[in-house]
Amino acid sequence: MLINPCDCVARRDVLCGGGAAAFSAIVTALVGTARPVRAEPISGSVPEVDRLAVRVLVDSYQFAVAPSRKLSNVDIDHFGWGIGAGRPPGKTLVSEFGLSMHVESRRGTETRRVLIDFGFTPDSIINNFALLGGDPAALDALVLSHGHYDHFGGLAGFLQASKGQLKPKLPIFVGGEEAFCARTWTAPPARGDFGALDRKALEDANLTVTYAEGPALVADHGFTTGQIRQASFERLLSPSAMTIGVEHGMGCYADRFPEDLRTQSVVPDQFRHEIATAFNLKGRGLVVVTSCSHRGVVNAIKQAQAASGISKVHAVIGGFHLAPYPPDYVKQTVAAFKDIDVDYVIPLHCSGEPFYEMAKAEIPAKLLRSYTGTRFVFGEGAGT
Ligand SMILES: [Fe+2]
C-alpha cells in the first residue's frame, strides 16, 4: 500500500514538502516504477534560467490578425493563420474552454520543455501542438495543475497520438491522489459528470506519475509550488464535488487520503491538490504559471514565493478564476498585483472579462492580452 501523503495534506503547509524528503525516497523505493513516486523536493535555492518562452497552446479564443510586438523585457508573438508559402490553407488553431501551455526554458546551453495542462478535448491539443511546431519527443516533463476536465480532458488522446515518441518514464507531476478522483460539476450552468483522469492511459504511455504535494523541481529548470496554502483575502469556491473511491479502475484510492476524508464518499472539492508551476528568471524574478487558481491567484504567487524564497515576480500567467466573484473581490486582486508589483499580468481561461477591464483601467502597463497560440518570451534577448 502506498503510504498516505504526510500530514501536509491536512496542514497545507509548504514546509511539509521539504520535510518529506527522506520519506519520499523510501516511498519511491517501496512502490517501484509502476506506482506513483514522490517528486524530488527542492533543496537549497531554485535553479535560475536565462530565458523562458511560454506558449498558450489551448485557450478560449484566437485573434489571427493580432500583430506581434516587443515591449520592455518581453516578446509577444501572436500566431496567425495555419497557412504558409507553397501550401494551401489547411488547419488552423482550435480554441475551446480548456487550458494548455508549453514552456521552454533555457539555462546556458541547456533547454527544457514542459507541457502544463492538456485542454478539454484531444482534438485541440493534438492539432495546436503540431501546428505550433511541438515535438512530443522533446518534452521533459508534464504537469497537471488539478483534476478538472478542462485541464486534463485532452491528455489521454494526446498520449495516444504521441505513442512511441515520448521519452520513457516521462514524469507527470500532480498535486496528490486527489487529482485522480472522479468529479461532478455542481455549479451553474449545469450539474453533470466532469470526468476522471485515466490512470491506465498514463501507464500505457509509460509515464511516471509523480506526486508533488510539496514544492518540487520540474525538469531541472522549474518548480511546482506544491499544494497552495490559503494565505490572503482570497476565498475558495467549490464548483465541483469529488468521489473518493475507485470504480472500474477509474478514480482515487481512499487509503491514500488523510483519515478525515477516507470514510467519506462524495465531498465538495477543496482543491488541496492544486499546484502552480514557476520559474526563476535570472535578473527578473519569478514567472508563475497559475493554471486555474481555484485556491486563489494571489495565494499561488505567495506559495511560489515561499517555495523559492524569491519575492520579485516578473510575470503571472494563467487562469485567475475571477469570473464568479463580485467586483469588490476582483478589485482586491488587482490591488494585490499592484502591491506585489508584478511586472506583467497575463490573464487566460477562467480569469473573466471584468478582471481584464478593471486591470486595463488600473494597471495598463502590466496587462498583456493573450490568445490561443500566443507566445511570451521573457529574459535574455527578449524585449526592446
Ligand atoms: Fe479551469
Tab-separated table of C-alpha atoms and ligand atoms in Angstrom:
chain	number	residue	atom	x	y	z
A	1	MET	CA	0.000	0.000	0.000
A	2	LEU	CA	1.254	3.462	-0.797
A	3	ILE	CA	1.739	5.350	2.430
A	4	ASN	CA	-0.707	8.148	2.910
A	5	PRO	CA	0.726	11.521	1.910
A	6	CYS	CA	2.144	13.080	5.046
A	7	ASP	CA	0.166	15.374	7.235
A	8	CYS	CA	0.858	18.172	4.796
A	9	VAL	CA	-2.474	17.483	3.147
A	10	ALA	CA	-4.164	18.437	6.371
A	11	ARG	CA	-1.615	21.068	7.394
A	12	ARG	CA	-1.440	22.598	3.909
A	13	ASP	CA	1.974	23.788	4.897
A	14	VAL	CA	4.791	24.452	2.486
A	15	LEU	CA	7.318	23.083	4.962
A	16	CYS	CA	5.956	19.627	4.522
A	17	GLY	CA	7.471	19.233	1.061
A	18	GLY	CA	10.998	19.695	2.373
A	19	GLY	CA	10.311	17.640	5.487
A	20	ALA	CA	9.121	14.794	3.338
A	21	ALA	CA	12.478	14.334	1.603
A	22	ALA	CA	13.689	11.208	3.383
A	23	PHE	CA	10.177	9.825	3.483
A	24	SER	CA	9.830	10.396	-0.263
A	25	ALA	CA	12.937	8.427	-1.050
A	26	ILE	CA	11.662	5.491	0.997
A	27	VAL	CA	8.264	5.565	-0.674
A	28	THR	CA	9.820	5.761	-4.111
A	29	ALA	CA	11.912	2.713	-3.381
A	30	LEU	CA	8.962	0.783	-1.990
A	31	VAL	CA	6.429	1.427	-4.706
A	32	GLY	CA	8.611	0.715	-7.712
A	33	THR	CA	8.249	2.299	-11.098
A	34	ALA	CA	4.671	1.299	-11.915
A	35	ARG	CA	3.259	3.135	-8.900
A	36	PRO	CA	3.279	6.840	-8.194
A	37	VAL	CA	6.574	8.220	-6.974
A	38	ARG	CA	7.322	11.274	-4.878
A	39	ALA	CA	8.796	14.321	-6.563
A	40	GLU	CA	12.305	15.444	-5.795
A	41	PRO	CA	11.889	18.196	-3.213
A	42	ILE	CA	13.698	21.485	-3.559
A	43	SER	CA	16.864	21.533	-1.525
A	44	GLY	CA	18.686	24.825	-1.424
A	45	SER	CA	17.926	27.525	-3.933
A	46	VAL	CA	15.761	27.014	-7.006
A	47	PRO	CA	17.528	26.936	-10.374
A	48	GLU	CA	17.905	30.113	-12.398
A	49	VAL	CA	17.044	30.153	-16.100
A	50	ASP	CA	18.246	32.662	-18.684
A	51	ARG	CA	15.237	32.707	-20.931
A	52	LEU	CA	11.668	31.457	-20.855
A	53	ALA	CA	9.116	31.070	-23.651
A	54	VAL	CA	5.535	30.380	-22.551
A	55	ARG	CA	3.228	29.332	-25.387
A	56	VAL	CA	-0.524	29.257	-24.829
A	57	LEU	CA	-1.393	26.063	-26.671
A	58	VAL	CA	-5.111	25.973	-25.927
A	59	ASP	CA	-7.356	28.745	-24.626
A	60	SER	CA	-10.822	30.110	-25.286
A	61	TYR	CA	-10.267	32.093	-28.459
A	62	GLN	CA	-7.883	33.422	-31.057
A	63	PHE	CA	-7.421	36.658	-32.975
A	64	ALA	CA	-5.458	35.624	-36.018
A	65	VAL	CA	-4.512	39.097	-37.237
A	66	ALA	CA	-3.235	40.477	-33.915
A	67	PRO	CA	0.200	41.989	-34.567
A	68	SER	CA	3.168	40.589	-32.669
A	69	ARG	CA	5.192	43.131	-30.711
A	70	LYS	CA	8.072	43.731	-28.345
A	71	LEU	CA	7.763	45.539	-25.037
A	72	SER	CA	10.325	46.214	-22.389
A	73	ASN	CA	11.711	42.777	-21.435
A	74	VAL	CA	9.110	40.682	-23.263
A	75	ASP	CA	8.348	39.498	-26.805
A	76	ILE	CA	4.711	38.790	-27.627
A	77	ASP	CA	4.277	36.572	-30.672
A	78	HIS	CA	0.720	36.012	-31.802
A	79	PHE	CA	0.062	33.108	-34.138
A	80	GLY	CA	-1.767	33.959	-37.348
A	81	TRP	CA	-3.248	31.509	-39.772
A	82	GLY	CA	-2.245	27.919	-40.327
A	83	ILE	CA	-1.028	28.881	-43.781
A	84	GLY	CA	2.401	29.124	-45.282
A	85	ALA	CA	4.197	29.699	-48.546
A	86	GLY	CA	3.798	26.885	-51.027
A	87	ARG	CA	0.906	25.130	-49.321
A	88	PRO	CA	-2.849	25.648	-49.478
A	89	PRO	CA	-4.809	26.757	-46.407
A	90	GLY	CA	-5.498	23.792	-44.194
A	91	LYS	CA	-5.655	23.528	-40.449
A	92	THR	CA	-5.901	26.428	-38.081
A	93	LEU	CA	-5.757	26.676	-34.306
A	94	VAL	CA	-8.641	25.192	-32.325
A	95	SER	CA	-9.925	27.114	-29.298
A	96	GLU	CA	-12.158	25.815	-26.510
A	97	PHE	CA	-12.884	26.232	-22.811
A	98	GLY	CA	-9.771	24.368	-21.787
A	99	LEU	CA	-6.210	25.322	-20.988
A	100	SER	CA	-2.814	24.043	-22.055
A	101	MET	CA	0.572	25.761	-22.017
A	102	HIS	CA	4.001	24.809	-23.323
A	103	VAL	CA	7.025	26.236	-21.529
A	104	GLU	CA	10.519	26.198	-22.993
A	105	SER	CA	13.316	27.266	-20.663
A	106	ARG	CA	16.978	27.856	-21.425
A	107	ARG	CA	19.838	27.744	-18.988
A	108	GLY	CA	23.235	28.204	-20.608
A	109	THR	CA	23.234	25.726	-23.484
A	110	GLU	CA	20.589	23.527	-21.885
A	111	THR	CA	16.939	23.620	-22.980
A	112	ARG	CA	13.950	22.031	-21.235
A	113	ARG	CA	10.344	21.726	-22.398
A	114	VAL	CA	7.363	21.234	-20.143
A	115	LEU	CA	3.701	20.818	-21.033
A	116	ILE	CA	1.319	22.195	-18.395
A	117	ASP	CA	-2.306	21.016	-18.642
A	118	PHE	CA	-3.898	19.478	-21.692
A	119	GLY	CA	-7.109	21.259	-22.697
A	120	PHE	CA	-10.660	19.911	-22.753
A	121	THR	CA	-10.501	17.751	-25.892
A	122	PRO	CA	-7.720	15.781	-27.569
A	123	ASP	CA	-8.582	17.439	-30.891
A	124	SER	CA	-7.459	20.889	-29.781
A	125	ILE	CA	-4.172	19.985	-28.133
A	126	ILE	CA	-3.137	17.489	-30.807
A	127	ASN	CA	-3.967	19.936	-33.610
A	128	ASN	CA	-2.421	23.005	-31.948
A	129	PHE	CA	0.679	21.250	-30.657
A	130	ALA	CA	1.506	20.032	-34.177
A	131	LEU	CA	0.601	23.304	-35.894
A	132	LEU	CA	2.789	25.282	-33.488
A	133	GLY	CA	5.760	23.027	-34.127
A	134	GLY	CA	5.674	20.949	-30.940
A	135	ASP	CA	7.695	17.757	-30.742
A	136	PRO	CA	6.477	15.086	-28.268
A	137	ALA	CA	9.976	13.590	-28.140
A	138	ALA	CA	11.396	16.887	-26.872
A	139	LEU	CA	9.164	17.069	-23.782
A	140	ASP	CA	10.985	16.728	-20.449
A	141	ALA	CA	8.008	16.780	-18.087
A	142	LEU	CA	4.232	17.097	-17.907
A	143	VAL	CA	2.354	18.942	-15.156
A	144	LEU	CA	-1.340	18.619	-14.362
A	145	SER	CA	-2.407	21.580	-12.223
A	146	HIS	CA	-5.591	19.938	-10.860
A	147	GLY	CA	-8.154	17.281	-11.643
A	148	HIS	CA	-10.624	19.258	-13.719
A	149	TYR	CA	-11.634	18.031	-17.152
A	150	ASP	CA	-10.899	21.357	-18.878
A	151	HIS	CA	-7.252	20.757	-17.886
A	152	PHE	CA	-6.837	17.011	-18.432
A	153	GLY	CA	-9.551	16.137	-20.977
A	154	GLY	CA	-7.107	16.166	-23.894
A	155	LEU	CA	-4.380	14.218	-22.114
A	156	ALA	CA	-5.272	10.588	-22.909
A	157	GLY	CA	-5.766	11.379	-26.603
A	158	PHE	CA	-2.543	13.374	-26.741
A	159	LEU	CA	-0.636	10.475	-25.182
A	160	GLN	CA	-2.210	8.061	-27.647
A	161	ALA	CA	-1.296	10.300	-30.595
A	162	SER	CA	2.258	10.604	-29.263
A	163	LYS	CA	2.692	6.868	-28.693
A	164	GLY	CA	6.296	5.736	-29.087
A	165	GLN	CA	7.565	9.304	-29.287
A	166	LEU	CA	7.601	10.421	-25.650
A	167	LYS	CA	10.680	9.889	-23.518
A	168	PRO	CA	10.436	6.674	-21.469
A	169	LYS	CA	9.253	7.266	-17.895
A	170	LEU	CA	8.422	10.870	-18.684
A	171	PRO	CA	7.261	12.386	-15.367
A	172	ILE	CA	3.780	13.787	-14.954
A	173	PHE	CA	3.517	15.941	-11.840
A	174	VAL	CA	0.249	16.050	-9.901
A	175	GLY	CA	-0.511	17.552	-6.501
A	176	GLY	CA	-1.604	14.238	-4.988
A	177	GLU	CA	-4.053	11.364	-5.230
A	178	GLU	CA	-6.980	13.816	-5.292
A	179	ALA	CA	-6.122	14.600	-8.918
A	180	PHE	CA	-7.441	11.154	-9.855
A	181	CYS	CA	-10.860	11.421	-8.175
A	182	ALA	CA	-13.943	11.292	-10.399
A	183	ARG	CA	-15.666	14.658	-10.352
A	184	THR	CA	-19.129	16.097	-10.773
A	185	TRP	CA	-19.595	19.713	-11.830
A	186	THR	CA	-22.019	21.195	-9.293
A	187	ALA	CA	-22.020	24.919	-10.161
A	188	PRO	CA	-24.015	26.695	-12.889
A	189	PRO	CA	-24.778	26.395	-15.745
A	190	ALA	CA	-25.427	22.654	-15.412
A	191	ARG	CA	-24.655	19.870	-12.980
A	192	GLY	CA	-23.035	16.805	-14.547
A	193	ASP	CA	-20.238	14.294	-14.941
A	194	PHE	CA	-16.892	16.102	-15.030
A	195	GLY	CA	-14.764	13.042	-15.723
A	196	ALA	CA	-11.782	11.346	-14.115
A	197	LEU	CA	-8.139	11.150	-15.043
A	198	ASP	CA	-7.425	7.927	-16.938
A	199	ARG	CA	-4.778	6.155	-14.859
A	200	LYS	CA	-4.398	3.397	-17.467
A	201	ALA	CA	-3.685	5.886	-20.243
A	202	LEU	CA	-0.795	7.247	-18.171
A	203	GLU	CA	0.502	3.747	-17.566
A	204	ASP	CA	0.184	2.785	-21.254
A	205	ALA	CA	2.191	5.868	-22.189
A	206	ASN	CA	4.926	4.759	-19.764
A	207	LEU	CA	4.668	7.964	-17.721
A	208	THR	CA	5.965	8.224	-14.182
A	209	VAL	CA	3.158	9.604	-12.049
A	210	THR	CA	4.914	11.965	-9.668
A	211	TYR	CA	3.228	13.272	-6.527
A	212	ALA	CA	4.312	16.809	-5.696
A	213	GLU	CA	2.399	17.752	-2.564
A	214	GLY	CA	5.318	19.947	-1.561
A	215	PRO	CA	7.500	22.203	-3.728
A	216	ALA	CA	9.412	20.120	-6.261
A	217	LEU	CA	11.835	20.599	-9.113
A	218	VAL	CA	10.469	20.152	-12.627
A	219	ALA	CA	12.854	19.090	-15.393
A	220	ASP	CA	15.828	20.678	-13.575
A	221	HIS	CA	14.755	24.209	-14.535
A	222	GLY	CA	11.385	24.976	-12.947
A	223	PHE	CA	9.419	24.018	-9.875
A	224	THR	CA	5.917	23.242	-8.817
A	225	THR	CA	4.672	25.132	-5.792
A	226	GLY	CA	3.224	22.151	-4.005
A	227	GLN	CA	-0.236	22.425	-2.512
A	228	ILE	CA	-1.356	26.019	-2.198
A	229	ARG	CA	-1.900	27.423	1.267
A	230	GLN	CA	-4.694	29.947	1.780
A	231	ALA	CA	-2.730	32.962	2.932
A	232	SER	CA	-4.585	36.003	1.611
A	233	PHE	CA	-8.044	37.571	1.362
A	234	GLU	CA	-8.955	35.008	-1.288
A	235	ARG	CA	-11.910	32.699	-0.738
A	236	LEU	CA	-12.287	29.297	-2.285
A	237	LEU	CA	-15.454	28.468	-4.208
A	238	SER	CA	-16.224	24.844	-4.839
A	239	PRO	CA	-17.749	24.338	-8.284
A	240	SER	CA	-17.269	20.576	-8.212
A	241	ALA	CA	-17.537	17.546	-5.959
A	242	MET	CA	-15.127	14.640	-5.901
A	243	THR	CA	-15.947	10.996	-5.363
A	244	ILE	CA	-13.466	9.157	-3.178
A	245	GLY	CA	-13.019	5.612	-4.364
A	246	VAL	CA	-12.178	3.558	-7.436
A	247	GLU	CA	-14.637	2.034	-9.862
A	248	HIS	CA	-13.586	0.029	-12.933
A	249	GLY	CA	-10.020	1.260	-12.468
A	250	MET	CA	-11.015	4.943	-12.525
A	251	GLY	CA	-10.939	7.238	-9.520
A	252	CYS	CA	-8.813	7.761	-6.416
A	253	TYR	CA	-7.775	5.353	-3.668
A	254	ALA	CA	-9.283	6.176	-0.284
A	255	ASP	CA	-6.307	4.755	1.620
A	256	ARG	CA	-4.100	7.446	0.110
A	257	PHE	CA	-6.167	10.196	1.748
A	258	PRO	CA	-5.904	11.713	5.184
A	259	GLU	CA	-8.073	9.968	7.736
A	260	ASP	CA	-10.775	12.626	7.849
A	261	LEU	CA	-11.568	12.039	4.162
A	262	ARG	CA	-11.108	8.283	3.894
A	263	THR	CA	-14.542	7.382	5.145
A	264	GLN	CA	-16.400	9.890	3.005
A	265	SER	CA	-17.638	9.114	-0.469
A	266	VAL	CA	-18.523	12.455	-2.077
A	267	VAL	CA	-17.062	15.733	-0.848
A	268	PRO	CA	-17.057	19.304	-2.167
A	269	ASP	CA	-13.775	19.960	-3.948
A	270	GLN	CA	-11.346	21.962	-1.827
A	271	PHE	CA	-8.526	21.726	-4.426
A	272	ARG	CA	-5.984	20.685	-1.838
A	273	HIS	CA	-4.108	19.030	-4.686
A	274	GLU	CA	-3.939	22.131	-6.896
A	275	ILE	CA	-0.415	23.202	-7.844
A	276	ALA	CA	1.101	26.081	-9.799
A	277	THR	CA	4.373	25.939	-11.733
A	278	ALA	CA	7.076	28.603	-11.587
A	279	PHE	CA	10.487	29.532	-12.953
A	280	ASN	CA	13.207	31.763	-11.560
A	281	LEU	CA	14.296	34.029	-14.383
A	282	LYS	CA	17.775	35.464	-13.991
A	283	GLY	CA	17.722	39.131	-13.030
A	284	ARG	CA	13.931	39.368	-13.421
A	285	GLY	CA	12.280	37.268	-10.723
A	286	LEU	CA	9.619	34.583	-10.800
A	287	VAL	CA	7.376	33.690	-13.707
A	288	VAL	CA	4.357	31.976	-12.140
A	289	VAL	CA	2.077	29.790	-14.266
A	290	THR	CA	-1.159	29.511	-12.295
A	291	SER	CA	-3.359	27.314	-14.497
A	292	CYS	CA	-6.778	27.856	-12.811
A	293	SER	CA	-6.215	29.431	-9.365
A	294	HIS	CA	-9.109	27.746	-7.567
A	295	ARG	CA	-7.228	28.386	-4.325
A	296	GLY	CA	-6.556	31.977	-5.424
A	297	VAL	CA	-4.062	33.547	-7.803
A	298	VAL	CA	-2.513	35.633	-5.015
A	299	ASN	CA	-2.187	32.506	-2.884
A	300	ALA	CA	-0.498	30.737	-5.806
A	301	ILE	CA	2.001	33.585	-6.131
A	302	LYS	CA	2.651	33.591	-2.392
A	303	GLN	CA	3.221	29.846	-2.486
A	304	ALA	CA	5.753	30.229	-5.325
A	305	GLN	CA	7.499	32.961	-3.314
A	306	ALA	CA	7.567	30.783	-0.196
A	307	ALA	CA	8.799	27.726	-2.109
A	308	SER	CA	11.641	29.632	-3.765
A	309	GLY	CA	12.493	32.316	-1.212
A	310	ILE	CA	12.255	34.836	-4.080
A	311	SER	CA	9.876	37.745	-3.640
A	312	LYS	CA	10.199	39.528	-7.000
A	313	VAL	CA	7.559	38.391	-9.501
A	314	HIS	CA	8.243	39.184	-13.148
A	315	ALA	CA	5.083	37.686	-14.601
A	316	VAL	CA	1.974	35.784	-13.664
A	317	ILE	CA	0.232	33.890	-16.454
A	318	GLY	CA	-2.773	31.587	-16.343
A	319	GLY	CA	-6.373	31.335	-15.300
A	320	PHE	CA	-7.097	33.572	-12.321
A	321	HIS	CA	-10.571	32.159	-11.683
A	322	LEU	CA	-12.159	35.520	-11.029
A	323	ALA	CA	-15.230	35.131	-13.224
A	324	PRO	CA	-17.574	34.005	-10.393
A	325	TYR	CA	-16.591	36.763	-7.941
A	326	PRO	CA	-18.130	40.238	-7.327
A	327	PRO	CA	-16.374	43.464	-8.421
A	328	ASP	CA	-15.004	44.212	-4.919
A	329	TYR	CA	-13.179	40.914	-4.871
A	330	VAL	CA	-11.756	41.453	-8.364
A	331	LYS	CA	-10.623	44.901	-7.243
A	332	GLN	CA	-8.759	43.372	-4.308
A	333	THR	CA	-6.945	41.059	-6.701
A	334	VAL	CA	-5.870	43.975	-8.898
A	335	ALA	CA	-4.703	45.802	-5.762
A	336	ALA	CA	-2.696	42.743	-4.722
A	337	PHE	CA	-0.968	42.660	-8.137
A	338	LYS	CA	-0.037	46.323	-7.615
A	339	ASP	CA	1.163	45.577	-4.113
A	340	ILE	CA	3.303	42.616	-5.187
A	341	ASP	CA	4.440	44.781	-8.115
A	342	VAL	CA	4.194	42.030	-10.720
A	343	ASP	CA	5.811	43.315	-13.935
A	344	TYR	CA	3.420	41.507	-16.288
A	345	VAL	CA	-0.066	40.118	-15.682
A	346	ILE	CA	-1.381	37.750	-18.357
A	347	PRO	CA	-4.924	36.503	-17.686
A	348	LEU	CA	-6.144	33.412	-19.521
A	349	HIS	CA	-9.018	30.945	-19.460
A	350	CYS	CA	-11.216	31.454	-16.356
A	351	SER	CA	-9.988	34.967	-15.464
A	352	GLY	CA	-13.088	36.674	-16.891
A	353	GLU	CA	-13.700	39.922	-18.751
A	354	PRO	CA	-14.495	42.027	-15.627
A	355	PHE	CA	-10.958	41.405	-14.388
A	356	TYR	CA	-9.498	42.272	-17.782
A	357	GLU	CA	-11.432	45.540	-17.955
A	358	MET	CA	-10.509	46.538	-14.413
A	359	ALA	CA	-6.831	45.652	-14.898
A	360	LYS	CA	-6.805	47.581	-18.187
A	361	ALA	CA	-8.010	50.645	-16.322
A	362	GLU	CA	-5.786	50.292	-13.265
A	363	ILE	CA	-2.585	48.540	-14.365
A	364	PRO	CA	-2.484	49.057	-18.160
A	365	ALA	CA	1.301	48.840	-18.434
A	366	LYS	CA	1.350	45.481	-16.679
A	367	LEU	CA	-1.558	43.842	-18.500
A	368	LEU	CA	-0.846	41.717	-21.594
A	369	ARG	CA	-3.505	40.221	-23.870
A	370	SER	CA	-3.127	36.606	-24.876
A	371	TYR	CA	-4.909	34.343	-27.350
A	372	THR	CA	-4.669	30.688	-28.253
A	373	GLY	CA	-1.251	30.299	-29.867
A	374	THR	CA	0.339	33.404	-28.308
A	375	ARG	CA	3.936	33.024	-27.150
A	376	PHE	CA	5.521	35.210	-24.474
A	377	VAL	CA	9.308	35.278	-24.364
A	378	PHE	CA	10.972	36.584	-21.209
A	379	GLY	CA	14.588	37.074	-20.243
A	380	GLU	CA	17.784	37.057	-22.276
A	381	GLY	CA	17.372	38.641	-25.686
A	382	ALA	CA	13.676	39.390	-25.197
A	383	GLY	CA	12.047	42.791	-25.479
A	384	THR	CA	13.182	46.143	-26.720
B	1	FE	FE	-10.076	25.529	-15.485
